[in-house]
XYZ file of C-alpha atoms in Angstrom:
331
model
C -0.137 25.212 58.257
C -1.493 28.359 56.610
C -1.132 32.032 57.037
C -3.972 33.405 59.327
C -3.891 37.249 60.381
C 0.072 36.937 60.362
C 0.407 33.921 61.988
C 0.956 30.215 61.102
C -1.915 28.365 61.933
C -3.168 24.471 61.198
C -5.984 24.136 59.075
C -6.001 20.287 60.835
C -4.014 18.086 62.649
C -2.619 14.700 60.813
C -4.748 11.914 62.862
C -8.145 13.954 62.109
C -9.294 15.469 59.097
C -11.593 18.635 59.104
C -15.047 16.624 58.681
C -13.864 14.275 61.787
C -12.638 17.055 63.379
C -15.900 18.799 63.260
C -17.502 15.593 64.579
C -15.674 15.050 67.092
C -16.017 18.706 68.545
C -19.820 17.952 68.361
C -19.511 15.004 69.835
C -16.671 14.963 72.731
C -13.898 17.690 72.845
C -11.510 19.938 70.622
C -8.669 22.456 71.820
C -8.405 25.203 69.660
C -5.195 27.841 70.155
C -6.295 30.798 70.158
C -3.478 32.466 71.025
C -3.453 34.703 68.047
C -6.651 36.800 69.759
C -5.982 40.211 70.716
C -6.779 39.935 74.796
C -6.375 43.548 76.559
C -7.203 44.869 80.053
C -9.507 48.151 80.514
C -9.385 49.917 83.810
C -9.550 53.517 85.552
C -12.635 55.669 87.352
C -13.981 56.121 84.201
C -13.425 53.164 82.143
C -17.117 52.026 81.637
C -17.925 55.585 80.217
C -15.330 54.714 77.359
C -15.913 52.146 76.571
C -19.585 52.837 76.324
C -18.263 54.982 73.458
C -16.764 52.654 71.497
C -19.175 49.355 71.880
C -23.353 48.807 71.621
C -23.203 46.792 74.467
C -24.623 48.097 78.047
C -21.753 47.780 80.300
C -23.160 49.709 83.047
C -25.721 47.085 83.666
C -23.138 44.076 83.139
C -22.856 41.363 86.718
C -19.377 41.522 87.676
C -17.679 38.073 86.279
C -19.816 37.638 82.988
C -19.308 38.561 79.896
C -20.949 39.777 76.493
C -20.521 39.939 72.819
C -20.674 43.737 71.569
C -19.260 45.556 68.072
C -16.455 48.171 68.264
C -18.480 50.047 65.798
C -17.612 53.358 63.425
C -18.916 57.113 62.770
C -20.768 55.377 59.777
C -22.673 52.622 61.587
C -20.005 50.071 60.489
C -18.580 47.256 62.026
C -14.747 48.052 63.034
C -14.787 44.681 65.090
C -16.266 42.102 67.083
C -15.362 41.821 70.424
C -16.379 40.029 73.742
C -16.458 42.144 76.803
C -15.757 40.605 81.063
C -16.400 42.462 83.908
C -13.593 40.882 85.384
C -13.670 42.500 88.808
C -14.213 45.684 90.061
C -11.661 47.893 88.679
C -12.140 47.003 85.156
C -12.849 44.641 82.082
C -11.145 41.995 80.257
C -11.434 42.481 76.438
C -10.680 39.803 73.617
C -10.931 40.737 69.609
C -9.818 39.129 66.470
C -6.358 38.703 65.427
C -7.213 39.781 62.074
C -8.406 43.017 63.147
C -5.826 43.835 66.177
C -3.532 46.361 64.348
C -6.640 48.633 63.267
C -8.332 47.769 66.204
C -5.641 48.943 68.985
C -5.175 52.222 66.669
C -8.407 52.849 66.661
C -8.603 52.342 70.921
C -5.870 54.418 71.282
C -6.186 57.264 69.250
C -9.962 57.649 71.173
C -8.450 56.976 74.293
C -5.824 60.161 73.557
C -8.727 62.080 72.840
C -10.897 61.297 76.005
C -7.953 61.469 78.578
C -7.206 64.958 76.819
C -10.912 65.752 77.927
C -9.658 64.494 81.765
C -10.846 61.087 81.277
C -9.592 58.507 83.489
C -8.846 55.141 81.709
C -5.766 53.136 80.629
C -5.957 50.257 77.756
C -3.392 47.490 78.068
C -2.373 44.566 75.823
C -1.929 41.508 77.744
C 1.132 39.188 76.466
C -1.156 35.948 77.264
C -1.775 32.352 75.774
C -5.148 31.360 74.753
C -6.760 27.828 74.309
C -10.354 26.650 73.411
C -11.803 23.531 75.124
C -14.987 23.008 73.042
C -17.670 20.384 73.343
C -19.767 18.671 75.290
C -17.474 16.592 77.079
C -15.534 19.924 77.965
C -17.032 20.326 81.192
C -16.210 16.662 82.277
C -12.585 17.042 81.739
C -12.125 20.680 83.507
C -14.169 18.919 86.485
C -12.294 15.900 86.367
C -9.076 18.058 86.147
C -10.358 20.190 89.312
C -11.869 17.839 91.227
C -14.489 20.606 91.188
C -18.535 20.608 90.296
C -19.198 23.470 87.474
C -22.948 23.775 88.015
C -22.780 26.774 89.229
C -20.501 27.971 86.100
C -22.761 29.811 83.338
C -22.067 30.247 79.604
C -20.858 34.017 79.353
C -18.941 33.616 83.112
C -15.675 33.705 84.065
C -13.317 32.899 87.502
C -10.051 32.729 88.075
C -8.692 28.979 89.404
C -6.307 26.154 88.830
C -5.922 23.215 86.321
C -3.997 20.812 87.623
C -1.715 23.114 89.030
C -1.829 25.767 86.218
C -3.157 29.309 86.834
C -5.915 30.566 84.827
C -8.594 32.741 83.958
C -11.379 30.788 82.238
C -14.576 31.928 80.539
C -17.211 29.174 79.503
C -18.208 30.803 76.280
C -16.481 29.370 72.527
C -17.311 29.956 69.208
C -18.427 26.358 68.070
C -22.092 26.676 69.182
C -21.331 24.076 71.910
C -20.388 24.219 75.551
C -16.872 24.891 76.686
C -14.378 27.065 77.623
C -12.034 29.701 76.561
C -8.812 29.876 78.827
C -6.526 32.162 78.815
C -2.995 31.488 80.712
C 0.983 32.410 80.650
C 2.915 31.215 77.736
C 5.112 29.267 79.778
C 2.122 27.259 81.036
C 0.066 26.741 78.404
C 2.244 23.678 76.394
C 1.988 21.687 80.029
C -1.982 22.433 80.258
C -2.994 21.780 76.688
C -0.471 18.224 76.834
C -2.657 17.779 80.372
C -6.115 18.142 78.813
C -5.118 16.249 75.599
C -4.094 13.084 78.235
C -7.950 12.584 78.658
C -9.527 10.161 76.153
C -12.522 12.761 75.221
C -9.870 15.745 74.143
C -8.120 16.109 70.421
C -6.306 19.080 68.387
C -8.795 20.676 65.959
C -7.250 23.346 63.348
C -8.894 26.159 61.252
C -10.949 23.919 58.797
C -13.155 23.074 61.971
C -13.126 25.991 64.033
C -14.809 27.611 60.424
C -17.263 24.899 59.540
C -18.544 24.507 63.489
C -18.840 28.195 63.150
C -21.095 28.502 60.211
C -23.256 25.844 61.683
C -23.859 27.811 64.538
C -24.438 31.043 62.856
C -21.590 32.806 64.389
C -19.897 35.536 62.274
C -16.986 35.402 60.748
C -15.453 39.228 60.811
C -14.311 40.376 57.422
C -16.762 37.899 55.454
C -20.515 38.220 57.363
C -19.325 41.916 58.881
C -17.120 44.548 58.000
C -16.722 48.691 58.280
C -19.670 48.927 55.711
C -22.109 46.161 57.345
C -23.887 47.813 60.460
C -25.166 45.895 63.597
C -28.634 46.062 61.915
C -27.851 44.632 58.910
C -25.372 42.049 60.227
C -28.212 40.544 62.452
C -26.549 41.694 65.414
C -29.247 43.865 66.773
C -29.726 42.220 70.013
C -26.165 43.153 70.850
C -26.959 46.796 71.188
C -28.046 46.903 75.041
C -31.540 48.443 75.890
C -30.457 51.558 77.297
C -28.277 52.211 74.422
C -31.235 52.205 72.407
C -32.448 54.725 74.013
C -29.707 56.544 74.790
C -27.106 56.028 72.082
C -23.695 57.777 73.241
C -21.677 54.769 70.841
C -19.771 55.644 67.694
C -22.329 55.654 64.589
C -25.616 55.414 66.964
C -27.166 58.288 64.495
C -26.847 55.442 61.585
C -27.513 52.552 63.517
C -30.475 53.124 66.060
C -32.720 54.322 62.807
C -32.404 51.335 61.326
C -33.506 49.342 64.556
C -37.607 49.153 63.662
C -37.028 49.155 59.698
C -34.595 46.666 59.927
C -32.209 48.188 57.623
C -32.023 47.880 53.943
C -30.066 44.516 53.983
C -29.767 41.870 56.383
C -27.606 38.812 57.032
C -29.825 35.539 56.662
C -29.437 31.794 56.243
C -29.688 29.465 52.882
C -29.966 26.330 52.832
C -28.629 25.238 49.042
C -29.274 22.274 47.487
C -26.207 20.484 45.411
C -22.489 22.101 45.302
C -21.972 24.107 48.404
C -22.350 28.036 47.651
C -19.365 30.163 47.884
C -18.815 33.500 49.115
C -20.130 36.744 47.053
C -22.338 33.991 44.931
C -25.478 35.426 43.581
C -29.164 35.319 43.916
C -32.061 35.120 42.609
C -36.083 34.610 43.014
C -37.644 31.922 41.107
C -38.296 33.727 37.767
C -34.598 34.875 37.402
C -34.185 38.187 39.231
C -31.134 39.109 41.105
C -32.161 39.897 44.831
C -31.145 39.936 48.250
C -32.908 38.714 51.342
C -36.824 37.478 51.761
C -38.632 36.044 54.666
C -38.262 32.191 56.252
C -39.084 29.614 54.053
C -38.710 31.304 50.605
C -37.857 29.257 47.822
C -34.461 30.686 45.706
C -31.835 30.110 43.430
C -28.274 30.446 43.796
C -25.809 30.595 41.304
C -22.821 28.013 41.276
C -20.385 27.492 38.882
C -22.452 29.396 36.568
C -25.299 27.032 37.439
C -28.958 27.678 39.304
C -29.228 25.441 42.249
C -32.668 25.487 44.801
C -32.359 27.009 47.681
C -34.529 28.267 50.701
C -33.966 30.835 53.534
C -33.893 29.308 56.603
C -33.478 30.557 60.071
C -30.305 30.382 62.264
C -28.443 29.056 64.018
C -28.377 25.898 61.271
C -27.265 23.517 64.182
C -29.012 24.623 67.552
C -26.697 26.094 69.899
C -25.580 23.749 73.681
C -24.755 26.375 76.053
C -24.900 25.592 79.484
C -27.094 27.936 81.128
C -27.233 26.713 84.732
């Protein structure tokens, strides 16, 4: 166990380490708790308009019942968060954010939120005292249908219902942040010890801890807020572009749209990428470098660098991402 964002969290459980962890998530199915997310509930006349001011994404044009990844973003064109959005019905949205990021992220809600209702805006922001568990894998879907008795077909990645597990009321999204299929489940604390001891009763289901949830991550180029993004990183540069919703392009109306939209076409002046390095694995804020010795940043696919190491120069090559390809179910 570990300190994580102010809470104790497993880096692994004792009958899998992190490698066989990670395997087996590829492989069958992992629960991840989750808990430790920041989930809130947005809703009021004119809760789409605010939020519109605070995220990239284009809620307007958002089905009710799915869901997408957007950026809580600054005046600057910085990242303040990371954040996936549901319509979850017709009064308002279902919001979850990182743990890490909750206390600066609810003070920066609020103190907008003041500001806009002072203006006659209609919204109210809620935190929700809720559970949540990951089911990730590709024998996830197989054990909610076996639990339900119920054919998920119909169930896209980025959608979310409200329904039973074995007796246990939920409100499931099939979305993760492995890079495979599966589900993120949010339900009352008193239920949630009786549904994760239900879904860990099927053969295909195990605990997986922080060392997995990180490595499965990478793989799938997901970011990691506070390492690939941060308050000086914007969307732009974080590779994050396609977040920003078409409309909002041309419109703007989010926090730091002045910085951000600009860099759009030029592609800003750094850029998240992928290496692929040969030897020791390379560690965060490690250096590199082209092939006659010059410190650099990004170049295109395929370019052959070095990176440093323990104070050694090991081959590398930018490669695109996601390293692993990514198994949502798309219907």
């Amino acid at each position: 166990m570990v300190e994580f964002a102010g809470w104790s969290m497993p880096v692994q459980y004792s009958n899998l380490g992190v490698l066989a962890s990670h395997m087996w998530t590829r492989e069958n199915s992992s629960i991840f708790d989750v808990s430790h997310m920041l989930q809130t509930r947005w809703e009021g006349k004119d809760v789409t308009k605010f939020l519109e001011t605070l995220v990239v994404a284009d809620l307007k044009s958002l089905p009710l019942g799915s869901s997408t990844l957007s950026l809580f973003t600054n005046e600057n064109g910085g990242i303040i968060d990371d954040t996936v959005i549901n319509k979850q019905d017709e009064k308002g949205y279902y919001v979850v954010s990182n743990a890490g990021c909750s206390e600066k992220d609810l003070k920066h809600i609020h103190s907008q939120l003041e500001s806009f209702q002072n203006k006659g805006g209609d919204c109210q922001v809620k935190t929700l005292d809720l559970s949540l568990i990951a089911l990730q894998g590709p024998k996830s879907c197989h054990v909610i249908e076996k639990l339900t008795n119920k054919s998920f077909k119909d169930f896209s990645f980025m959608t979310s219902r409200r329904m039973e597990i074995n007796g246990v009321e939920v409100y499931i999204t099939r979305c993760g942040y492995t890079g495979e299929d599966g589900f993120e489940i949010s339900v009352s604390h008193d239920d949630v010890v009786k549904l994760t001891e239900v879904l860990l009763n099927e053969p295909e289901v195990e605990l997986a801890g922080l060392g997995a949830r990180d490595s499965l991550r990478l793989e799938a180029g997901l970011c990691l807020y506070g390492h690939d993004l941060n308050e000086e990183i914007s969307p732009v540069e974080g590779g994050l572009t396609w977040t920003i919703g078409k409309n909002r392009r041309v419109e703007g109306g989010f926090l730091g749209a002045d910085k951000i939209l600009p860099q759009i076409k030029p592609g800003g002046l750094k850029r998240r990428i992928g290496l692929i390095v040969e030897g020791a694995p390379a560690r965060e804020n490690a250096e590199v470098f082209d092939l006659d010795g010059n410190s650099i940043g990004f170049h295109k696919q395929g370019t052959d660098l070095k990176v440093k190491v323990r104070n050694k120069l090991q081959d590398a090559k930018v490669t695109k991402m996601p390293f692993v390809p990514h198994q949502y179910y798309r219907g």
